[in-house]
Coordinates of C-alpha atoms in Angstrom, one line a residue:
N1045 CA -9.9 5.4 -16.4
R1046 CA -11.5 2.8 -14.1
A1047 CA -12.6 -0.3 -16.0
V1048 CA -14.5 -3.2 -14.6
V1049 CA -15.5 -6.4 -16.5
I1050 CA -17.5 -9.1 -14.7
G1051 CA -18.3 -12.3 -16.6
D1052 CA -16.8 -14.6 -19.1
V1053 CA -15.3 -13.6 -22.5
V1054 CA -15.8 -16.0 -25.5
T1055 CA -14.4 -15.9 -29.0
N1056 CA -16.3 -18.1 -31.5
G1057 CA -15.1 -18.1 -35.1
G1058 CA -16.9 -19.6 -38.0
M1059 CA -16.6 -20.1 -41.8
G1060 CA -13.0 -18.9 -41.8
T1061 CA -13.4 -16.0 -39.3
K1062 CA -11.9 -15.3 -35.9
G1063 CA -12.6 -13.0 -33.0
R1064 CA -10.2 -10.8 -31.1
I1065 CA -11.0 -8.9 -27.9
S1066 CA -8.7 -6.3 -26.2
L1067 CA -9.0 -5.3 -22.6
G1068 CA -7.1 -2.5 -20.8
M1069 CA -7.1 -2.3 -17.0
K1070 CA -5.2 0.5 -15.0
G1071 CA -5.3 1.2 -11.3
E1072 CA -6.3 -0.7 -8.2
N1073 CA -10.1 -0.2 -8.9
S1074 CA -9.9 -1.8 -12.4
Y1075 CA -10.3 -5.5 -12.8
W1076 CA -11.7 -8.4 -14.8
E1077 CA -13.4 -11.3 -13.0
G1078 CA -14.3 -14.0 -15.4
N1079 CA -12.9 -16.7 -17.7
Y1080 CA -11.8 -16.8 -21.4
A1081 CA -12.8 -19.6 -23.7
D1082 CA -12.1 -20.0 -27.4
T1083 CA -14.7 -22.5 -28.8
R1084 CA -12.9 -22.7 -32.2
G1085 CA -16.0 -22.0 -34.2
Y1086 CA -18.5 -24.2 -35.8
G1087 CA -19.6 -25.6 -39.2
V1088 CA -17.6 -27.4 -41.8
T1089 CA -15.0 -24.7 -41.8
Q1090 CA -14.5 -24.0 -38.1
G1091 CA -12.5 -20.9 -38.5
Q1092 CA -9.3 -19.7 -36.9
L1093 CA -8.5 -19.5 -33.2
G1094 CA -9.7 -16.3 -31.6
A1095 CA -7.6 -14.2 -29.2
V1096 CA -7.7 -11.9 -26.2
N1097 CA -5.2 -9.2 -25.5
L1098 CA -5.2 -8.1 -21.8
F1099 CA -3.1 -5.2 -20.6
M1100 CA -2.9 -4.4 -16.8
E1101 CA -0.8 -2.0 -14.8
D1102 CA -0.7 0.1 -11.6
G1103 CA -2.6 -2.5 -9.3
A1104 CA -5.3 -3.8 -11.7
H1105 CA -6.1 -7.5 -11.4
W1106 CA -7.7 -10.4 -13.3
K1107 CA -9.4 -13.4 -11.5
G1108 CA -10.1 -16.2 -13.9
F1109 CA -8.7 -19.0 -16.1
G1110 CA -8.1 -19.2 -19.8
N1111 CA -8.5 -21.7 -22.6
G1112 CA -7.3 -20.2 -25.8
S1113 CA -4.8 -17.8 -27.4
M1114 CA -4.1 -14.9 -25.0
N1115 CA -1.5 -12.1 -24.7
V1116 CA -1.5 -11.0 -21.1
K1117 CA 0.8 -8.2 -19.9
L1118 CA 1.1 -7.2 -16.2
D1119 CA 3.2 -4.2 -15.2
G1120 CA 3.8 -2.9 -11.7
A1121 CA 3.7 -4.1 -8.1
K1122 CA 0.2 -5.0 -6.9
T1123 CA -0.8 -5.8 -10.5
N1124 CA -1.9 -9.4 -10.2
W1125 CA -3.5 -12.4 -12.0
Y1126 CA -5.2 -15.0 -9.9
G1127 CA -5.9 -18.0 -12.1
F1128 CA -4.4 -20.4 -14.6
S1129 CA -4.4 -21.4 -18.2
I1130 CA -5.2 -24.8 -19.6
S1131 CA -3.9 -23.9 -23.1
D1132 CA -0.3 -23.3 -24.1
G1133 CA -1.5 -20.5 -26.3
L1134 CA -1.0 -18.0 -23.5
Q1135 CA 1.8 -15.4 -23.7
L1136 CA 2.4 -13.9 -20.3
S1137 CA 4.6 -10.9 -19.5
L1138 CA 5.4 -9.9 -15.9
K1139 CA 7.2 -6.6 -15.2
N1140 CA 8.2 -4.5 -12.2
G1141 CA 6.9 -6.7 -9.4
A1142 CA 3.7 -7.9 -11.0
T1143 CA 2.6 -11.3 -9.7
W1144 CA 0.8 -14.3 -11.2
Y1145 CA -0.8 -16.5 -8.5
N1146 CA -1.0 -20.0 -9.9
A1147 CA -4.5 -21.0 -8.9
I1148 CA -4.9 -24.5 -10.3
T1149 CA -5.3 -26.9 -7.4
A1150 CA -3.9 -30.4 -6.8
E1151 CA -7.5 -31.6 -6.8
Q1152 CA -8.1 -30.2 -10.3
V1153 CA -5.0 -31.8 -11.6
D1154 CA -6.4 -35.2 -10.4
Q1155 CA -9.8 -34.6 -11.9
S1156 CA -9.0 -34.7 -15.6
S1157 CA -6.0 -36.1 -17.4
N1158 CA -6.6 -33.5 -20.1
H1159 CA -5.8 -30.6 -17.7
T1160 CA -2.9 -31.8 -15.6
D1161 CA -1.0 -28.6 -15.5
A1162 CA -1.2 -24.8 -15.7
K1163 CA 0.3 -24.0 -19.1
I1164 CA 2.1 -21.0 -20.5
G1165 CA 3.3 -20.9 -24.1
W1166 CA 5.6 -17.9 -23.7
L1167 CA 6.6 -16.4 -20.3
T1168 CA 8.7 -13.2 -20.2
S1169 CA 9.7 -11.7 -16.9
D1170 CA 11.4 -8.6 -15.8
N1171 CA 11.5 -8.8 -12.0
G1172 CA 8.1 -10.6 -11.9
F1173 CA 6.8 -13.1 -9.4
I1174 CA 5.0 -16.5 -9.7
D1175 CA 3.2 -17.5 -6.5
M1176 CA 3.0 -21.3 -6.0
T1177 CA 1.9 -21.1 -2.3
G1178 CA -1.7 -21.8 -2.9
S1179 CA -2.8 -18.9 -0.8
R1180 CA -5.2 -17.7 -3.6
V1181 CA -6.4 -20.8 -5.5
F1182 CA -9.8 -21.2 -7.0
T1183 CA -12.2 -24.2 -6.9
A1184 CA -13.9 -24.3 -10.3
K1185 CA -16.6 -26.7 -11.5
S1186 CA -15.0 -29.3 -13.7
S1187 CA -17.5 -28.7 -16.5
S1188 CA -16.3 -25.1 -16.8
L1189 CA -12.7 -26.1 -17.4
N1190 CA -13.7 -26.7 -21.0
G1191 CA -14.4 -23.0 -21.3
G1192 CA -17.4 -20.7 -20.9
T1193 CA -19.7 -20.2 -18.0
T1194 CA -21.3 -22.8 -15.8
A1195 CA -24.7 -24.3 -16.5
D1196 CA -26.5 -21.6 -14.6
G1197 CA -24.5 -18.9 -16.4
S1198 CA -22.6 -17.8 -13.3
S1199 CA -18.9 -17.4 -12.8
S1200 CA -17.2 -20.6 -11.6
I1201 CA -14.6 -18.9 -9.5
T1202 CA -14.5 -19.1 -5.7
E1203 CA -11.5 -18.3 -3.5
S1204 CA -9.9 -20.8 -1.2
E1205 CA -7.2 -20.0 1.3
N1206 CA -5.8 -23.5 2.0
G1207 CA -5.3 -25.1 -1.5
I1208 CA -2.0 -26.6 -2.8
T1209 CA -1.1 -25.6 -6.3
G1210 CA -0.6 -28.0 -9.2
N1211 CA 2.2 -28.0 -11.7
V1212 CA 3.2 -25.2 -14.2
V1213 CA 4.6 -26.0 -17.6
V1214 CA 6.3 -23.2 -19.6
N1215 CA 7.1 -23.9 -23.2
N1216 CA 9.4 -20.8 -23.8
Y1217 CA 10.9 -18.6 -21.1
S1218 CA 13.1 -15.5 -21.0
G1219 CA 14.1 -12.9 -18.4
N1220 CA 14.3 -13.1 -14.6
A1221 CA 11.5 -14.3 -12.4
T1222 CA 11.1 -15.4 -8.7
V1223 CA 8.9 -18.4 -7.9
I1224 CA 7.5 -18.4 -4.4
Y1225 CA 6.9 -21.6 -2.4
K1226 CA 5.7 -22.3 1.1
H1227 CA 6.9 -25.0 3.4
T1228 CA 5.9 -26.9 6.6
K1229 CA 8.0 -28.3 9.3
T1230 CA 7.7 -32.0 10.0
N1231 CA 9.4 -34.5 12.3
D1232 CA 11.8 -35.3 9.5
G1233 CA 12.7 -31.7 8.7
I1234 CA 11.3 -29.1 6.3
D1235 CA 8.9 -30.0 3.5
V1236 CA 8.5 -27.6 0.6
I1237 CA 5.0 -28.0 -0.8
G1238 CA 3.4 -27.0 -4.2
G1239 CA 3.6 -28.2 -7.8
N1240 CA 6.6 -28.4 -10.0
F1241 CA 7.8 -25.6 -12.2
T1242 CA 8.9 -26.9 -15.6
I1243 CA 10.6 -24.8 -18.3
K1244 CA 11.0 -26.6 -21.7
N1245 CA 13.1 -24.0 -23.5
A1246 CA 14.9 -20.8 -22.3
A1247 CA 16.4 -17.8 -24.1
E1248 CA 20.1 -17.2 -23.6
G1249 CA 20.9 -15.4 -20.3
S1250 CA 17.6 -16.4 -18.6
K1251 CA 17.4 -16.8 -14.8
V1252 CA 14.8 -18.1 -12.4
T1253 CA 14.9 -18.1 -8.6
L1254 CA 12.9 -20.5 -6.4
S1255 CA 12.3 -19.0 -3.0
T1256 CA 10.8 -19.8 0.4
D1257 CA 10.9 -17.8 3.6
N1258 CA 12.7 -18.6 6.9
N1259 CA 9.6 -19.5 8.8
G1260 CA 10.5 -22.4 11.3
I1261 CA 13.9 -23.0 9.7
D1262 CA 17.0 -23.0 11.9
T1263 CA 19.3 -21.1 9.6
S1264 CA 22.3 -22.0 11.7
N1265 CA 21.7 -25.7 11.1
P1266 CA 23.4 -26.8 7.8
D1267 CA 21.1 -29.8 7.4
D1268 CA 18.0 -27.7 7.6
V1269 CA 19.5 -25.2 5.1
Q1270 CA 20.8 -27.8 2.7
G1271 CA 17.6 -29.9 2.9
T1272 CA 15.3 -26.9 2.3
L1273 CA 17.3 -25.5 -0.7
N1274 CA 17.6 -29.0 -2.3
Q1275 CA 13.8 -29.5 -2.0
L1276 CA 13.3 -26.1 -3.7
A1277 CA 15.7 -27.1 -6.4
N1278 CA 13.8 -30.4 -7.0
K1279 CA 10.7 -28.3 -7.9
L1280 CA 12.4 -26.9 -10.9
Y1281 CA 12.7 -28.8 -14.2
Y1282 CA 14.6 -27.6 -17.3
L1283 CA 13.9 -29.9 -20.2
G1284 CA 16.3 -28.0 -22.4
A1285 CA 19.1 -29.5 -20.4
I1286 CA 18.2 -33.1 -21.4
D1287 CA 21.1 -34.6 -23.3
G1288 CA 22.8 -31.2 -23.2
A1289 CA 20.5 -29.8 -25.9
E1290 CA 20.8 -26.2 -24.4
S1291 CA 22.3 -24.5 -21.4
N1292 CA 20.6 -21.1 -21.4
L1293 CA 18.9 -21.1 -17.9
D1294 CA 20.6 -20.3 -14.6
G1295 CA 18.6 -21.6 -11.7
Y1296 CA 18.9 -20.4 -8.1
V1297 CA 17.2 -21.2 -4.8
Q1298 CA 17.0 -19.1 -1.6
I1299 CA 15.7 -19.0 1.9
A1300 CA 14.4 -15.4 1.7
E1301 CA 12.6 -12.8 3.7
G1302 CA 12.2 -12.9 7.4
L1303 CA 10.9 -10.1 9.6
T1304 CA 14.0 -8.0 9.4
S1305 CA 16.3 -10.0 7.1
S1306 CA 15.5 -10.1 3.4
S1307 CA 17.3 -13.3 2.7
A1308 CA 17.9 -14.8 6.2
A1309 CA 21.7 -14.1 5.8
L1310 CA 22.0 -16.9 3.3
K1311 CA 23.8 -16.9 -0.1
L1312 CA 21.7 -18.1 -3.0
G1313 CA 22.2 -21.7 -3.8
D1314 CA 22.9 -22.7 -7.4
V1315 CA 20.8 -25.3 -9.3
E1316 CA 22.2 -27.9 -11.6
F1317 CA 20.0 -29.9 -14.0
S1318 CA 19.9 -33.6 -14.8
G1319 CA 20.8 -34.5 -18.3
E1320 CA 18.3 -37.4 -18.1
D1321 CA 15.0 -35.7 -17.1
G1322 CA 16.0 -32.0 -16.5
K1323 CA 15.2 -32.2 -12.8
G1324 CA 17.0 -29.6 -10.7
S1325 CA 19.1 -30.2 -7.6
L1326 CA 21.3 -28.1 -5.3
A1327 CA 24.8 -27.7 -6.7
A1328 CA 27.4 -29.1 -4.3
G1329 CA 29.3 -26.4 -2.4
S1330 CA 27.1 -23.5 -3.6
V1331 CA 25.6 -22.6 -0.2
V1332 CA 27.5 -20.5 2.3
T1333 CA 26.8 -21.3 6.0
P1334 CA 25.4 -18.1 7.5
D1335 CA 27.9 -16.1 9.5
S1336 CA 27.4 -12.4 8.9
K1337 CA 30.4 -11.3 11.0
K1338 CA 33.0 -13.5 9.4
N1339 CA 31.8 -14.2 5.9
P1340 CA 31.5 -11.2 3.5
A1341 CA 29.7 -13.3 0.9
V1342 CA 26.5 -13.3 3.0
I1343 CA 23.6 -11.7 1.1
Y1344 CA 20.9 -9.8 3.0
G1345 CA 18.8 -8.6 0.2
D1346 CA 16.8 -5.4 0.2
K1347 CA 17.2 -3.1 3.2
E1348 CA 13.5 -3.1 4.0
T1349 CA 11.5 -6.3 4.3
A1350 CA 7.8 -6.1 3.5
M1351 CA 7.1 -6.3 7.3
M1352 CA 9.4 -3.4 8.1
K1353 CA 8.0 -1.4 5.2
G1354 CA 4.4 -2.0 6.3
A1355 CA 5.1 -1.2 10.0
K1356 CA 6.9 2.0 8.9
T1357 CA 4.1 3.1 6.6
A1358 CA 1.4 2.5 9.2
M1359 CA 3.3 4.7 11.7
V1360 CA 4.0 7.4 9.1
S1361 CA 0.3 7.6 8.3
N1362 CA -0.6 8.2 11.9
A1363 CA 1.9 11.1 12.1
L1364 CA 0.4 12.6 8.9
V1365 CA -3.2 12.5 10.4
W1366 CA -1.8 14.1 13.6
R1367 CA -0.1 16.9 11.5
A1368 CA -3.5 17.6 9.8
E1369 CA -4.8 18.7 13.2
N1370 CA -2.9 21.9 12.9
N1371 CA -5.5 24.3 11.5
D1372 CA -5.6 28.0 11.2
L1373 CA -8.2 30.6 12.4
M1374 CA -10.4 30.5 9.3
K1375 CA -10.6 26.7 9.3
R1376 CA -11.5 26.6 12.9
M1377 CA -13.9 29.5 13.4
G1378 CA -14.8 31.1 10.1
D1379 CA -14.7 34.8 9.5
L1380 CA -14.9 36.3 13.0
R1381 CA -15.7 39.7 11.5
L1382 CA -19.2 38.5 10.8
S1383 CA -19.6 37.4 14.4
E1384 CA -21.2 39.4 17.2
G1385 CA -21.1 38.8 20.9
E1386 CA -18.5 38.4 23.5
S1387 CA -18.6 34.6 23.7
G1388 CA -19.1 31.8 21.2
I1389 CA -19.4 28.0 20.8
W1390 CA -18.7 26.2 17.6
A1391 CA -18.7 22.7 16.0
K1392 CA -17.1 21.6 12.8
Y1393 CA -16.3 18.6 10.7
Y1394 CA -13.1 18.2 8.6
G1395 CA -11.9 15.3 6.5
G1396 CA -9.4 14.6 3.8
K1397 CA -7.0 12.4 1.9
Y1398 CA -3.2 12.2 1.8
S1399 CA -1.1 10.1 -0.5
M1400 CA 2.6 9.4 -0.8
D1401 CA 4.6 7.6 -3.4
G1402 CA 8.3 8.1 -2.7
Q1403 CA 11.2 7.1 -0.5
N1404 CA 10.2 3.4 -0.8
T1405 CA 6.8 4.4 0.7
N1406 CA 3.5 4.1 -1.1
M1407 CA 0.3 4.8 0.9
S1408 CA -3.1 6.4 0.8
V1409 CA -4.6 7.9 4.0
R1410 CA -8.2 8.9 4.6
Y1411 CA -9.5 10.6 7.8
N1412 CA -12.7 12.2 9.2
A1413 CA -12.6 14.5 12.3
Y1414 CA -15.0 16.3 14.5
Q1415 CA -14.2 19.3 16.7
V1416 CA -16.1 21.5 19.2
G1417 CA -15.0 24.6 21.0
Y1418 CA -15.9 27.4 23.3
D1419 CA -14.3 30.9 23.6
K1420 CA -14.9 34.1 25.5
E1421 CA -13.7 37.7 25.1
V1422 CA -11.0 38.2 27.8
A1423 CA -9.5 41.6 26.9
D1424 CA -9.8 44.3 24.3
G1425 CA -9.8 42.4 21.0
W1426 CA -8.7 39.1 22.6
K1427 CA -10.7 35.9 22.7
A1428 CA -9.5 32.8 24.6
G1429 CA -11.0 29.3 24.2
V1430 CA -10.8 25.6 24.4
A1431 CA -11.3 22.9 21.7
L1432 CA -11.7 19.2 21.7
S1433 CA -11.3 17.1 18.6
Y1434 CA -11.5 13.4 17.5
D1435 CA -10.0 12.0 14.4
D1436 CA -10.9 8.6 12.9
G1437 CA -8.7 7.5 9.9
S1438 CA -7.5 4.6 7.9
S1439 CA -4.4 3.9 5.8
S1440 CA -3.8 1.4 3.0
Y1441 CA -0.4 0.4 1.6
G1442 CA 0.4 -2.6 -0.5
T1443 CA -1.0 -5.6 1.3
G1444 CA -1.4 -3.7 4.6
H1445 CA -4.1 -1.7 6.4
A1446 CA -4.1 0.6 9.5
D1447 CA -6.9 2.0 11.7
L1448 CA -5.9 5.4 13.1
K1449 CA -7.5 7.4 16.0
N1450 CA -6.4 10.7 17.5
T1451 CA -8.0 12.6 20.3
S1452 CA -6.8 16.2 21.0
L1453 CA -7.4 19.0 23.5
G1454 CA -6.5 22.5 22.4
L1455 CA -6.2 25.9 24.0
Y1456 CA -6.3 28.9 21.8
G1457 CA -6.2 32.7 21.8
T1458 CA -7.2 35.1 19.0
W1459 CA -6.6 38.8 18.8
T1460 CA -8.2 41.1 16.1
G1461 CA -7.2 44.7 15.8
E1462 CA -9.2 47.6 14.5
D1463 CA -6.6 48.2 11.7
G1464 CA -7.0 44.7 10.3
Q1465 CA -4.1 43.0 12.2
Y1466 CA -4.7 39.7 13.8
V1467 CA -2.8 37.1 15.8
D1468 CA -3.9 33.4 16.3
L1469 CA -2.2 31.2 18.9
I1470 CA -3.1 27.5 19.6
A1471 CA -1.5 24.8 21.7
K1472 CA -2.6 21.1 21.4
Y1473 CA -2.0 17.9 23.2
S1474 CA -3.0 14.7 21.4
R1475 CA -3.3 11.0 22.1
L1476 CA -2.6 8.8 19.0
E1477 CA -3.7 5.2 18.5
N1478 CA -2.7 2.9 15.7
E1479 CA -3.7 -0.6 14.9
Y1480 CA -2.3 -2.2 11.8
D1481 CA -1.8 -5.4 9.8
V1482 CA 0.5 -6.2 7.0
R1483 CA 1.2 -9.3 4.9
N1484 CA 4.2 -10.2 2.7
L1485 CA 4.6 -12.2 -0.5
Y1486 CA 4.7 -15.4 1.4
G1487 CA 1.3 -14.9 3.1
H1488 CA 2.7 -14.2 6.5
K1489 CA 1.0 -11.6 8.7
L1490 CA 2.3 -8.9 11.1
S1491 CA 0.0 -7.1 13.6
G1492 CA 0.9 -4.1 15.6
D1493 CA -1.0 -2.0 18.1
Y1494 CA 0.4 1.0 20.0
K1495 CA -0.5 4.4 21.6
T1496 CA 1.6 7.5 22.0
W1497 CA 1.3 11.2 22.6
G1498 CA 1.8 14.4 20.6
A1499 CA 1.9 18.1 21.2
S1500 CA 2.0 21.2 19.0
L1501 CA 2.2 25.0 19.2
S1502 CA 1.1 27.2 16.3
A1503 CA 1.2 30.9 15.7
E1504 CA -0.2 32.9 12.8
Y1505 CA 0.1 36.7 12.1
G1506 CA -1.7 38.5 9.4
K1507 CA -3.2 41.8 8.4
R1508 CA -6.2 42.5 6.3
F1509 CA -6.0 45.4 3.8
E1510 CA -9.6 46.4 2.8
G1511 CA -10.5 48.2 -0.4
K1512 CA -13.7 49.2 -2.2
N1513 CA -16.9 47.0 -2.1
G1514 CA -15.6 45.0 0.7
M1515 CA -12.7 43.5 -1.2
Y1516 CA -9.6 42.7 0.8
V1517 CA -6.1 41.3 0.7
D1518 CA -4.9 39.3 3.7
P1519 CA -1.2 38.3 3.7
S1520 CA -0.1 36.1 6.6
V1521 CA 2.8 34.0 8.1
E1522 CA 2.4 30.9 10.2
L1523 CA 4.8 28.7 12.2
T1524 CA 3.9 25.3 13.7
L1525 CA 6.1 23.3 15.9
G1526 CA 5.0 19.8 16.9
R1527 CA 6.4 16.6 18.3
V1528 CA 5.1 13.0 18.6
A1529 CA 6.7 11.0 21.4
G1530 CA 8.8 8.0 20.6
K1531 CA 7.5 4.5 21.4
D1532 CA 8.8 1.0 22.0
Y1533 CA 6.4 -1.8 21.4
K1534 CA 6.2 -5.3 19.9
A1535 CA 4.2 -6.4 16.9
A1536 CA 3.0 -10.0 16.7
S1537 CA 3.8 -12.2 13.6
D1538 CA 2.9 -15.7 12.5
Y1539 CA 6.6 -16.4 11.7
L1540 CA 7.9 -19.4 13.7
D1541 CA 11.5 -20.0 15.0
A1542 CA 13.2 -23.3 14.7
F1543 CA 11.4 -24.5 17.8
G1544 CA 7.9 -23.7 16.6
K1545 CA 7.5 -20.5 18.8
A1546 CA 6.0 -17.4 17.2
K1547 CA 8.4 -14.5 16.6
D1548 CA 7.7 -11.0 17.7
L1549 CA 9.0 -7.9 15.9
Y1550 CA 10.3 -5.4 18.5
V1551 CA 9.9 -1.8 17.2
H1552 CA 11.6 1.3 18.4
Q1553 CA 9.9 4.4 16.9
D1554 CA 12.0 7.6 17.4
A1555 CA 10.3 10.8 18.4
F1556 CA 9.0 12.7 15.3
T1557 CA 9.5 16.5 15.3
S1558 CA 7.8 18.8 12.8
L1559 CA 8.5 22.5 12.2
I1560 CA 6.4 23.9 9.3
G1561 CA 6.6 27.5 8.1
R1562 CA 3.9 28.9 5.9
V1563 CA 3.5 32.1 3.9
G1564 CA 0.2 32.9 2.2
V1565 CA -2.1 35.5 0.9
R1566 CA -5.9 35.5 1.0
L1567 CA -8.0 37.4 -1.5
G1568 CA -11.6 37.9 -0.6
Q1569 CA -14.7 40.0 -0.3
K1570 CA -16.8 40.8 2.8
L1571 CA -20.5 41.4 2.1
D1572 CA -23.2 42.4 4.6
N1573 CA -24.1 38.9 5.6
A1574 CA -21.4 36.8 3.9
S1575 CA -17.7 36.6 2.9
Y1576 CA -15.7 34.5 0.6
F1577 CA -12.0 34.1 -0.2
V1578 CA -9.3 32.2 -2.1
K1579 CA -5.9 31.6 -0.5
L1580 CA -2.6 30.6 -1.9
A1581 CA 0.3 29.5 0.3
A1582 CA 3.8 28.1 0.2
A1583 CA 4.9 25.8 3.0
H1584 CA 8.1 24.2 4.1
E1585 CA 8.9 21.4 6.6
F1586 CA 12.2 22.3 8.2
N1587 CA 12.5 19.0 10.2
G1588 CA 10.4 15.9 9.8
D1589 CA 12.8 13.0 10.1
F1590 CA 10.9 9.8 10.8
D1591 CA 13.3 7.0 12.0
S1592 CA 12.5 3.5 13.2
S1593 CA 14.5 0.5 14.2
Y1594 CA 13.5 -3.2 14.4
H1595 CA 14.8 -6.2 16.3
V1596 CA 13.9 -9.9 16.1
E1597 CA 15.7 -12.8 17.9
G1598 CA 17.8 -14.7 15.5
E1599 CA 17.8 -12.1 12.7
P1600 CA 20.0 -9.0 12.1
D1601 CA 18.5 -5.7 13.3
G1602 CA 16.9 -3.5 10.7
S1603 CA 16.0 0.2 10.3
T1604 CA 13.9 2.5 8.2
S1605 CA 14.0 6.2 7.6
I1606 CA 11.9 8.8 5.9
S1607 CA 12.6 12.6 5.6
F1608 CA 9.6 14.9 5.4
S1609 CA 11.8 17.9 4.8
D1610 CA 10.1 19.3 1.8
T1611 CA 8.4 22.3 0.2
W1612 CA 4.9 22.3 -1.2
F1613 CA 2.1 24.7 -2.2
E1614 CA -1.5 24.9 -1.1
A1615 CA -4.7 26.3 -2.6
Q1616 CA -7.8 27.0 -0.5
L1617 CA -11.3 28.2 -1.3
G1618 CA -13.9 29.1 1.3
G1619 CA -16.4 31.4 2.8
S1620 CA -18.8 32.2 5.7
V1621 CA -22.5 33.0 5.7
K1622 CA -24.3 34.8 8.5
L1623 CA -27.6 33.1 9.4
N1624 CA -28.7 35.7 11.9
D1625 CA -27.2 38.0 14.5
N1626 CA -26.0 35.1 16.6
S1627 CA -25.0 32.3 14.1
M1628 CA -23.1 31.7 11.0
V1629 CA -21.9 28.8 8.9
Y1630 CA -18.5 28.4 7.2
A1631 CA -16.7 26.0 4.9
S1632 CA -13.5 25.6 2.9
F1633 CA -11.9 23.3 0.4
E1634 CA -8.1 22.8 0.1
R1635 CA -5.5 20.7 -1.6
S1636 CA -1.7 20.8 -2.0
F1637 CA 0.7 20.4 -4.8
G1638 CA 4.4 19.7 -5.4
G1639 CA 5.5 17.7 -2.3
D1640 CA 6.3 14.1 -1.7
V1641 CA 3.2 14.0 0.5
E1642 CA 0.2 15.3 -1.4
Q1643 CA -3.0 16.4 0.3
K1644 CA -5.5 15.3 -2.4
W1645 CA -8.3 17.2 -0.7
R1646 CA -9.5 18.6 2.6
V1647 CA -12.9 19.9 3.5
D1648 CA -13.8 22.0 6.6
A1649 CA -17.4 22.9 7.5
G1650 CA -18.7 24.3 10.7
L1651 CA -21.3 26.3 12.6
R1652 CA -20.7 29.1 15.2
W1653 CA -23.1 30.6 17.7
S1654 CA -22.2 33.9 19.4
F1655 CA -23.8 35.4 22.5

């Protein structure tokens, strides 16, 4: 369940006692924003140290610093801690992409000799990240560094976007972690900035990788490459290596993710440690000069960079909102059997939420849409009409966001027979607009903005079998064919090439074709002035390949692909109420089950006038 804690936590033992507090946070809406202080009690017998257990997963976060014994476990991408500890009583566990943003600033390091470093007593990592870029540091009042709230009782945390982190000291380390640094380009070359990362003792088989991105680095220049990697290595200290006391830690450095290349076509460099002070340096001969055509040892990393993944997800979300435009007769016009008159006008609202967590795609899409239409009887049992709709949606995915807009014009024809048969035909032409931003681990931003067109044809056939008391069974089949045109455009990034010029990501989005078949049955009852129903349906996407390719000058080309070919089930509940001889209102609620893409909910509500 959602859990929110705002404010500081204090344990205060006395006369031999101690306090212990456990907090559980799960999901992106759960968080703790405050600090922890252990005041060690009072009196002649001050008591034992207190403790806090903090468990976070699935996107929860903690903003704050600690001074005392803590057991902090973070599990899952987007599960984050923004803060620092000034006590080595902290046990920190990072798993499955969880990130600790070291938030102690260089200014705070200088303020007090008692708090020179962020301290971790025990650090265990399984594919965890430590962010030393200073993109999310805090400025805290120096008085509050001793624990507790500020003098006025308020939290001492405020965010800053331009800080430089201080040092980190880890007493005991095990596992595999990646430490992220930023860099700047100077007249003398590349300057890696941020505090040092010191490990005193490591468990056997431990690994740590120090990483920076390729922003502004000429990866074809060996001096730039060697200099950058050696500066990274100099940030790492392994005190266990002093006098050869232990050799349990393997250190690596890398120039990592660009726009399309996850490791800038560079092999990881190895780190060797000084026996005098434990300082790291780049091992001679451990770096391969990038030449992807000739050298098979080149490492490219994951197929999809964060920038490619974000652009892909933004474009996919737009296609899903467009696909939601394809609605059937009951959603559009209510139960026409309650309607009288040869002509009609109608207006409706519909909105919903989609989510997807699969095929390296995690997103949530919300949309609101408004539709108006007019139709007229043109032949025995036939009505023909026109509809105009406007969708306004948004999508969130990791550290990205997209604003979506679709405008559609539709022509439809509906036939209702005396024996309960009906046919519903609709053709739509849509204009799709998408504006998105995405950030990666290194704090870089990509912005895209494009427009394209889509068209669809839909046909539904069904027959109503009526029984006693107005009860009926209405089986139906539906087929919808749609296509979104392909698009070539460029997205702007704040990545720089070796000459200081901003890089653009050139995107080629293939055309997206959707062919959905649907078989359903509606059970309902028609009353004198109302009707209601429940519908169950099975749907299958026969096509749905969504392919994109990406190009950046100076980097290898990239591509992404998603297949929407899938089967899912839908449940719908709705009804219509006749207000008078000329008007009625109608509404329905729907959700889907079992597919990679889940429609969490959809609501349709409208009003129709006949004359």
